[in-house]
JSON list of C-alpha atoms in Angstrom, two decimals:
[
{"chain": "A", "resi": 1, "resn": "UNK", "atom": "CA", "xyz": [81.94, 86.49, 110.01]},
{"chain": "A", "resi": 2, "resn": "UNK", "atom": "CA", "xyz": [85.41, 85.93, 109.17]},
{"chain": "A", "resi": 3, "resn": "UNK", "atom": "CA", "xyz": [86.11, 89.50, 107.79]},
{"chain": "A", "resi": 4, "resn": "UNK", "atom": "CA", "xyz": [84.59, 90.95, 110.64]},
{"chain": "A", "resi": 5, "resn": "UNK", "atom": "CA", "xyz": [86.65, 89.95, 113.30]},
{"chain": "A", "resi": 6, "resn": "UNK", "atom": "CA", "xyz": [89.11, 91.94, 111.30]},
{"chain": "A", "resi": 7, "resn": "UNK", "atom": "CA", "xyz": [88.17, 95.19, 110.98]},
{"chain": "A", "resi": 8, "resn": "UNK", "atom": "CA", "xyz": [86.08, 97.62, 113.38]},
{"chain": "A", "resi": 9, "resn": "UNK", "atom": "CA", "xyz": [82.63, 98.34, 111.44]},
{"chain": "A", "resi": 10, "resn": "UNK", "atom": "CA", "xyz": [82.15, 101.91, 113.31]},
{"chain": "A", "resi": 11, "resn": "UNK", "atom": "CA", "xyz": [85.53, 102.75, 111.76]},
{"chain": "A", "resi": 12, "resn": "UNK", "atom": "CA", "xyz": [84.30, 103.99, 108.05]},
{"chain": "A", "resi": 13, "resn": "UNK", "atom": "CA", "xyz": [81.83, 106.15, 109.45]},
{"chain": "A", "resi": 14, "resn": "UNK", "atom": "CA", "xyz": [84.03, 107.92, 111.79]},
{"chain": "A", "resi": 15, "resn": "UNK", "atom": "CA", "xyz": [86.53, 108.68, 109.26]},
{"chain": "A", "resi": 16, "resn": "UNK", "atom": "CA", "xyz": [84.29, 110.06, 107.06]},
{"chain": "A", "resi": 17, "resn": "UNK", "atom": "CA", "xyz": [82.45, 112.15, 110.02]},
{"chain": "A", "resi": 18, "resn": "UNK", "atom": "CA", "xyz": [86.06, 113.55, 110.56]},
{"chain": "A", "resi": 19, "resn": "UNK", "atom": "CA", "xyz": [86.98, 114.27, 107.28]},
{"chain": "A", "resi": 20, "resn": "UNK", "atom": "CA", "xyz": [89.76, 111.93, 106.86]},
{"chain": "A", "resi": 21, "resn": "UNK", "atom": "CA", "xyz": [88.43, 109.49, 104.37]},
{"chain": "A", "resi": 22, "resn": "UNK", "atom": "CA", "xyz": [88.75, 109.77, 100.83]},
{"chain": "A", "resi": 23, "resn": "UNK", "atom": "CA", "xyz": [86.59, 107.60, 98.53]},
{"chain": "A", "resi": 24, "resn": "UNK", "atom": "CA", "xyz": [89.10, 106.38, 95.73]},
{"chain": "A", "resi": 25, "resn": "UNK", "atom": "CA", "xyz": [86.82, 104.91, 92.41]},
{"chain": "A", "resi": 26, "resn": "UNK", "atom": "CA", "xyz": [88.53, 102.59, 90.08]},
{"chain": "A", "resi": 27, "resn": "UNK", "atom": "CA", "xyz": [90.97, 103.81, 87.90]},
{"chain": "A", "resi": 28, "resn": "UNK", "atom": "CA", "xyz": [91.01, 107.23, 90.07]},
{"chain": "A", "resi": 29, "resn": "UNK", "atom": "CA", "xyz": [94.15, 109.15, 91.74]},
{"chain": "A", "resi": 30, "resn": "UNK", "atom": "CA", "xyz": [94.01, 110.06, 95.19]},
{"chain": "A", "resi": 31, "resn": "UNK", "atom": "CA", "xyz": [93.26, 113.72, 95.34]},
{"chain": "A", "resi": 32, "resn": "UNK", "atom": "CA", "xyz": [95.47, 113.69, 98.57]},
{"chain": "A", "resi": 33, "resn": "UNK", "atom": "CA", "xyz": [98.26, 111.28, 97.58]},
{"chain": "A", "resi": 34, "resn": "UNK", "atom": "CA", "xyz": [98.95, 112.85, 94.29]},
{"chain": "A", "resi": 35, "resn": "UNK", "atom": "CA", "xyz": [99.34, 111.40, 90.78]},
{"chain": "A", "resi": 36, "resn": "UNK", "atom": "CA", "xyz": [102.56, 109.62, 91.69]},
{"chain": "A", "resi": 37, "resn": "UNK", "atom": "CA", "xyz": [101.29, 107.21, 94.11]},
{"chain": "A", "resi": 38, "resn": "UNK", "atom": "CA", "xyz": [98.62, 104.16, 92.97]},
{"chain": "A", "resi": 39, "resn": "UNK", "atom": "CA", "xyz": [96.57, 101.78, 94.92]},
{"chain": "A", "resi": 40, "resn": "UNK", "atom": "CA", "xyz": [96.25, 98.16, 93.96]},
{"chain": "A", "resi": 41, "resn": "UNK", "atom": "CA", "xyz": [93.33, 96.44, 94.87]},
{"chain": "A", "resi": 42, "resn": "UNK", "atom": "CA", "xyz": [93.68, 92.59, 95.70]},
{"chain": "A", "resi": 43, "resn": "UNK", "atom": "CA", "xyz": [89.91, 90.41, 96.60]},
{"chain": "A", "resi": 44, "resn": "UNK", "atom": "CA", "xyz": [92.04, 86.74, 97.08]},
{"chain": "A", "resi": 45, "resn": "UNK", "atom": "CA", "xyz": [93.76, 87.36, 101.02]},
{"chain": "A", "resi": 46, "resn": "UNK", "atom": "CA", "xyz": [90.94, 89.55, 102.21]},
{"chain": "A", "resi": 47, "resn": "UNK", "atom": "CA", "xyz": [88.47, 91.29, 99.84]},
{"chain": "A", "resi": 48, "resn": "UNK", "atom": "CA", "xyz": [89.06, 95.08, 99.25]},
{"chain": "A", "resi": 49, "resn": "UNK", "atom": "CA", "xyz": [92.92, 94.58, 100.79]},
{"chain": "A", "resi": 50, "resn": "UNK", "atom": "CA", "xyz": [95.13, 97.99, 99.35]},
{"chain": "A", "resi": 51, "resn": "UNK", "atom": "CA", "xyz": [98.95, 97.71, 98.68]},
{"chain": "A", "resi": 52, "resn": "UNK", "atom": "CA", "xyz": [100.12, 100.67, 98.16]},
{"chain": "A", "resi": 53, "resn": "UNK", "atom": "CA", "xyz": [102.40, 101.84, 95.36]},
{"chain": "A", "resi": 54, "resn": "UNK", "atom": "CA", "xyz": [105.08, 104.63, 96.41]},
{"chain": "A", "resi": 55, "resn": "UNK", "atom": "CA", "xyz": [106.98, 106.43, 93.38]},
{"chain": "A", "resi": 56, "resn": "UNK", "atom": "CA", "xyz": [110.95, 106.19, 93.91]},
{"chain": "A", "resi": 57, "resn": "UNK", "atom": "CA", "xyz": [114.00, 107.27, 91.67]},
{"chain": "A", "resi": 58, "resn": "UNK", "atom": "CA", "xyz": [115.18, 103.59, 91.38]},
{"chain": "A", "resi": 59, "resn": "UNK", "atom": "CA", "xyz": [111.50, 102.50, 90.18]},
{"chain": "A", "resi": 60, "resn": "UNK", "atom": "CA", "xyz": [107.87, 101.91, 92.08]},
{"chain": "A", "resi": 61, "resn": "UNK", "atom": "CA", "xyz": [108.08, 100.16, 95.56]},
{"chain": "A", "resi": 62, "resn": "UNK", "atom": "CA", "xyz": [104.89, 98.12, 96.13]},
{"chain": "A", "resi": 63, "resn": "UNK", "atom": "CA", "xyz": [103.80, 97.35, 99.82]},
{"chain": "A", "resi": 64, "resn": "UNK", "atom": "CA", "xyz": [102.64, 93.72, 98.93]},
{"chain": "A", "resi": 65, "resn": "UNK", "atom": "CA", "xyz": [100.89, 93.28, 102.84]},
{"chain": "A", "resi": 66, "resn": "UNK", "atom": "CA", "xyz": [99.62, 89.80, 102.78]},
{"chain": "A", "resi": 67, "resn": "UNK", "atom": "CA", "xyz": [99.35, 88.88, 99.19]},
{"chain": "A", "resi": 68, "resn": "UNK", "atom": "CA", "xyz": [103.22, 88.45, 98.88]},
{"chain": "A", "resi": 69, "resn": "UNK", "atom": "CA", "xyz": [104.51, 88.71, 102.59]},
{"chain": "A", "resi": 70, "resn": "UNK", "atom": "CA", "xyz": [108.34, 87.86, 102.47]},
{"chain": "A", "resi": 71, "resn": "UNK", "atom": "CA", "xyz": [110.55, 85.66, 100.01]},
{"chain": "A", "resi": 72, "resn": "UNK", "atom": "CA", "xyz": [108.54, 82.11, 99.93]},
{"chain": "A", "resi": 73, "resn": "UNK", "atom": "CA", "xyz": [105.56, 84.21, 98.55]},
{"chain": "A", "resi": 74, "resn": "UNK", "atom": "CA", "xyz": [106.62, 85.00, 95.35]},
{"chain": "A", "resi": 75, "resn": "UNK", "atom": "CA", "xyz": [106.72, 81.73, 94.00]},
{"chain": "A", "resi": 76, "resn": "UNK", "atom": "CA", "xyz": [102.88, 81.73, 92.49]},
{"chain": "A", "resi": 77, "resn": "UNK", "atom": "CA", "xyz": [101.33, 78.85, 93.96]},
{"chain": "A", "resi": 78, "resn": "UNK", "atom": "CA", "xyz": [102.49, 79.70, 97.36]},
{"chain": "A", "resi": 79, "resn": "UNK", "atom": "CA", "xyz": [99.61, 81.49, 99.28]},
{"chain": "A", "resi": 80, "resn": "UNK", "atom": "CA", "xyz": [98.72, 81.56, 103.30]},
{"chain": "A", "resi": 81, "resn": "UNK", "atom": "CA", "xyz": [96.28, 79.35, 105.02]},
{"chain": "A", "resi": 82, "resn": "UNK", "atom": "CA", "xyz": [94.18, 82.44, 106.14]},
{"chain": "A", "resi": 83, "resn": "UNK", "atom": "CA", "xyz": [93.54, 83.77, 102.42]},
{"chain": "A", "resi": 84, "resn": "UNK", "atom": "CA", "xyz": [90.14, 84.15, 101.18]},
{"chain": "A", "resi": 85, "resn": "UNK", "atom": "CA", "xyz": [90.28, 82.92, 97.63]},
{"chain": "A", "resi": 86, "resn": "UNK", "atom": "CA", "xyz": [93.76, 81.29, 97.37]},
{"chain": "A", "resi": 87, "resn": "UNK", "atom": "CA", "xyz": [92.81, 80.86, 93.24]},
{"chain": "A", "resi": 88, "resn": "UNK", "atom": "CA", "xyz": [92.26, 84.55, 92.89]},
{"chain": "A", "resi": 89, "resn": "UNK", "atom": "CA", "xyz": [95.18, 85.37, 94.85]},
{"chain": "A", "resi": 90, "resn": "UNK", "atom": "CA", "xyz": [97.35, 83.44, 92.33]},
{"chain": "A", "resi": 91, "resn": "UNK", "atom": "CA", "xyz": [95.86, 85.86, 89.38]},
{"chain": "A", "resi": 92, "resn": "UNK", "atom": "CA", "xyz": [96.03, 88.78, 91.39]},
{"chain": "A", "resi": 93, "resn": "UNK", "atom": "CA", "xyz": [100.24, 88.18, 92.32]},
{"chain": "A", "resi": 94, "resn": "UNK", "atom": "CA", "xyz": [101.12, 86.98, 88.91]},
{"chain": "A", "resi": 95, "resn": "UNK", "atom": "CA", "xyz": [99.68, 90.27, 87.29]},
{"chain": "A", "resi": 96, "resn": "UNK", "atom": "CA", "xyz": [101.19, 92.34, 89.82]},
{"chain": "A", "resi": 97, "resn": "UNK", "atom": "CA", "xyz": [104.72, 90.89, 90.02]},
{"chain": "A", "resi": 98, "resn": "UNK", "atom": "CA", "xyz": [104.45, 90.73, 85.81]},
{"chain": "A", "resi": 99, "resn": "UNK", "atom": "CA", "xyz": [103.64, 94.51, 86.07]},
{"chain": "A", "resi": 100, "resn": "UNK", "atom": "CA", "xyz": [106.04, 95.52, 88.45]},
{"chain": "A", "resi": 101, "resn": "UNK", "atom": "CA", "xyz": [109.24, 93.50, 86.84]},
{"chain": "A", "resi": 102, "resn": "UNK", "atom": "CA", "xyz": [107.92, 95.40, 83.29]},
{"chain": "A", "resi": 103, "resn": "UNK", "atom": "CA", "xyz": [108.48, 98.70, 85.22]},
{"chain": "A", "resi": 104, "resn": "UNK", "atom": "CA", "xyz": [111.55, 97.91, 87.15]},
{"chain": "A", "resi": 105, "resn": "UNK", "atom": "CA", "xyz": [110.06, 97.63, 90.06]},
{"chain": "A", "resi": 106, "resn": "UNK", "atom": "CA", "xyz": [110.08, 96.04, 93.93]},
{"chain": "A", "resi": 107, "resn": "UNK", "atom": "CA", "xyz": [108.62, 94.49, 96.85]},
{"chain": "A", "resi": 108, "resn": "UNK", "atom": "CA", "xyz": [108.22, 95.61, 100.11]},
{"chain": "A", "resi": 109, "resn": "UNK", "atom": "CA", "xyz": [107.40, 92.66, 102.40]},
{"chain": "A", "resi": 110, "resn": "UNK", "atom": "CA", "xyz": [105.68, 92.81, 105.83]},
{"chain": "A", "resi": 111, "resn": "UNK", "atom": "CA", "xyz": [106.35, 89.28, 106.83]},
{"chain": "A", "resi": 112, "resn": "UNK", "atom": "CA", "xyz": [109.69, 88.30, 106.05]},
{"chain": "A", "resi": 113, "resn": "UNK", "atom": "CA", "xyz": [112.43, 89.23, 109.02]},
{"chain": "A", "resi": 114, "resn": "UNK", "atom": "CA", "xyz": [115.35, 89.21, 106.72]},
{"chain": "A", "resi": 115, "resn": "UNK", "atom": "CA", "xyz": [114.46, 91.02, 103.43]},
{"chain": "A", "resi": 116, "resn": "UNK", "atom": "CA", "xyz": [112.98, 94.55, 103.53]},
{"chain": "A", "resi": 117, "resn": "UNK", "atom": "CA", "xyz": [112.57, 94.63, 99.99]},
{"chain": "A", "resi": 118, "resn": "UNK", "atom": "CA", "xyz": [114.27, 93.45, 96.48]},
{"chain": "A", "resi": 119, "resn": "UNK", "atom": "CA", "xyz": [113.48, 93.48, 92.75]},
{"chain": "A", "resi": 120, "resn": "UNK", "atom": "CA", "xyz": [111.84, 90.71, 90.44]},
{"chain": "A", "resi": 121, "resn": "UNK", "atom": "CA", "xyz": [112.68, 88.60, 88.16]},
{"chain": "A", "resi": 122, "resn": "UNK", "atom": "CA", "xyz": [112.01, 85.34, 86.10]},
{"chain": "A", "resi": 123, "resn": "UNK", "atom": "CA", "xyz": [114.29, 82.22, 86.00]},
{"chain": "A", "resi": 124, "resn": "UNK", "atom": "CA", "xyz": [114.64, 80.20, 83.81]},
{"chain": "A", "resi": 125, "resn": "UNK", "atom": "CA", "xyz": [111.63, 78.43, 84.43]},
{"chain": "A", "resi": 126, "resn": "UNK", "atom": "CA", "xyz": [109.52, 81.22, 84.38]},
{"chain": "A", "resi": 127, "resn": "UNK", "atom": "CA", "xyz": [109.32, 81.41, 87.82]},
{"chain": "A", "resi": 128, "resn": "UNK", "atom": "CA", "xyz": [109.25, 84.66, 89.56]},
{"chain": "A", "resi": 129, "resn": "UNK", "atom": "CA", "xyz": [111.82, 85.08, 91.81]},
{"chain": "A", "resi": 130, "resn": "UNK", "atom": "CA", "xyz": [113.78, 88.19, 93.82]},
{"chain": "A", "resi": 131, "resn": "UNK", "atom": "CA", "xyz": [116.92, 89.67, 92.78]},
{"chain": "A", "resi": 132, "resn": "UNK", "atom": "CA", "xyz": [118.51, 92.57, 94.33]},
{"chain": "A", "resi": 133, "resn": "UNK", "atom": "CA", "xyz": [117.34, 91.87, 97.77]},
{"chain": "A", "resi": 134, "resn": "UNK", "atom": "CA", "xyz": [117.97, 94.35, 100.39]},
{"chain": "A", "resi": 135, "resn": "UNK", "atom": "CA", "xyz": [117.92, 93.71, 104.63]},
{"chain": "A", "resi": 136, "resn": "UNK", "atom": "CA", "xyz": [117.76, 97.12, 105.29]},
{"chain": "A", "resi": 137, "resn": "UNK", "atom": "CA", "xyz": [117.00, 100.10, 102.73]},
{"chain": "A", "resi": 138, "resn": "UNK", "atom": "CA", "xyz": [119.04, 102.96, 103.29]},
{"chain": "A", "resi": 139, "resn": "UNK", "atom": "CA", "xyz": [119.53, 106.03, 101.18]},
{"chain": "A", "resi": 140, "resn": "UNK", "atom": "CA", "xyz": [116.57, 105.70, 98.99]},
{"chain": "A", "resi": 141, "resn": "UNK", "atom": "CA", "xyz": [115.03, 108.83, 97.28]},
{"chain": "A", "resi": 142, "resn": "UNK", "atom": "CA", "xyz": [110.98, 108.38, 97.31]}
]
């Protein structure tokens, strides 16, 4: 009931009727996106939720959407109150902020009105936390 005041069920159908949807299996590239760009799947905020991974000279950007939506959201145990399976959510952000500071990479947040995006790191602590952050991206080769 929850999920489906979220998305409109007709939807799926009349993408595929129109021949804009593209079934993606696990551990598949999109034939349409190319072999530069990756989807990550994430179950804990809403099952089946895709950020997107775009390529970039400085390293892979990630659109984290709402499993890490601005600064605060890094740190691990911090999740949002509307989040599915806050436990799995915590598994799911840990692996993908390990992975991305491995490869040099970035956020991109959709919730946070003063960082655009900004690299990882750990403290420390071994906390995650962002380095590098930027307000506004400018001049950045995709």
């Amino acid at each position: 009931m929850r999920d489906r005041a979220r998305f409109i069920s007709e939807l799926h159908a009349l993408l595929e009727a129109s021949g804009r949807l593209e079934i993606i299996a696990t551990g598949e590239q999109s034939k349409t996106l190319g072999p530069d760009y990756r989807l990550h799947v994430s179950h804990g905020h809403t099952p089946g939720m895709l950020l997107t991974e775009l390529p970039s000279e400085q390293g892979p950007i990630v659109f984290t959407a709402d499993l890490v939506p601005g600064r605060p959201w890094v740190h691990l145990p911090i999740t949002m109150g509307y989040d599915r399976y806050p436990e799995l959510l915590i598994d799911e952000k840990h692996a993908l902020l390990n992975d991305l500071i491995e490869r040099n990479g970035r956020v991109f947040f959709t919730h946070d009105s003063e960082i655009a995006l900004g690299r990882l790191s750990t403290n420390e602590r071994g906390r995650f936390e962002l380095i590098e952050p930027i307000a506004t991206p400018t001049r950045m080769c995709l």
